Amino acid sequence: MGLFEKLYDEHEKVQVRFTGFTTEDTRYDFGVIYTNMFFGKPLIVCMQTGRSALLDPADLDNIEYLQNAFHIKETKQAADLAEFFQSELPIMPFQTQYE
């Protein structure tokens, strides 16, 4: 086995929120992991597919990004998802993580 250079190994207690909701067309179940890692962006995990993305409120303006991240085919479904998370994701200032 070759030598590995460890980049980080952080342990922290985090807040996790599980939320489920429906729209006219789709049911969603997500885990939202709030952490000090990832420049303050929460890690959003789709509990149905296992797909995940780091999201902040600015990312919600990019519907195509949401479609790709969560494999959503319909633009309306991605727009519904963005609308839901607009009120759920905290507005956090940019945090310097690497110096």
Phi, psi and omega in degrees: 000135181283169179283134179251140174259108182289126180273320174195158177207084186259142173238131176206152173273127184239161175267130178238135179236134175250130182221139177230143179204165178233155170244190178297330188249335195218150171255140179233142175224119184230150166252134179241117183253115179265122185219164175275352178279175172061038176059027178085001179280132175292147175269119182257123181241124174283118184286343180277322185249341184083357179287147183219161178203150171272124184229142166230172184305327180293328180292337184288345177284344183260088183299322180297322177298316179297320179299315180291317184296320185250012179053053178261123184279322186268131179299322180298320179296318178294322177295321176298318179297316179298318180298317179298311185288342178302323181268352186256332183274137180287147173273111185241139176290154178299134180245127175290126182253328183241135178238000000 
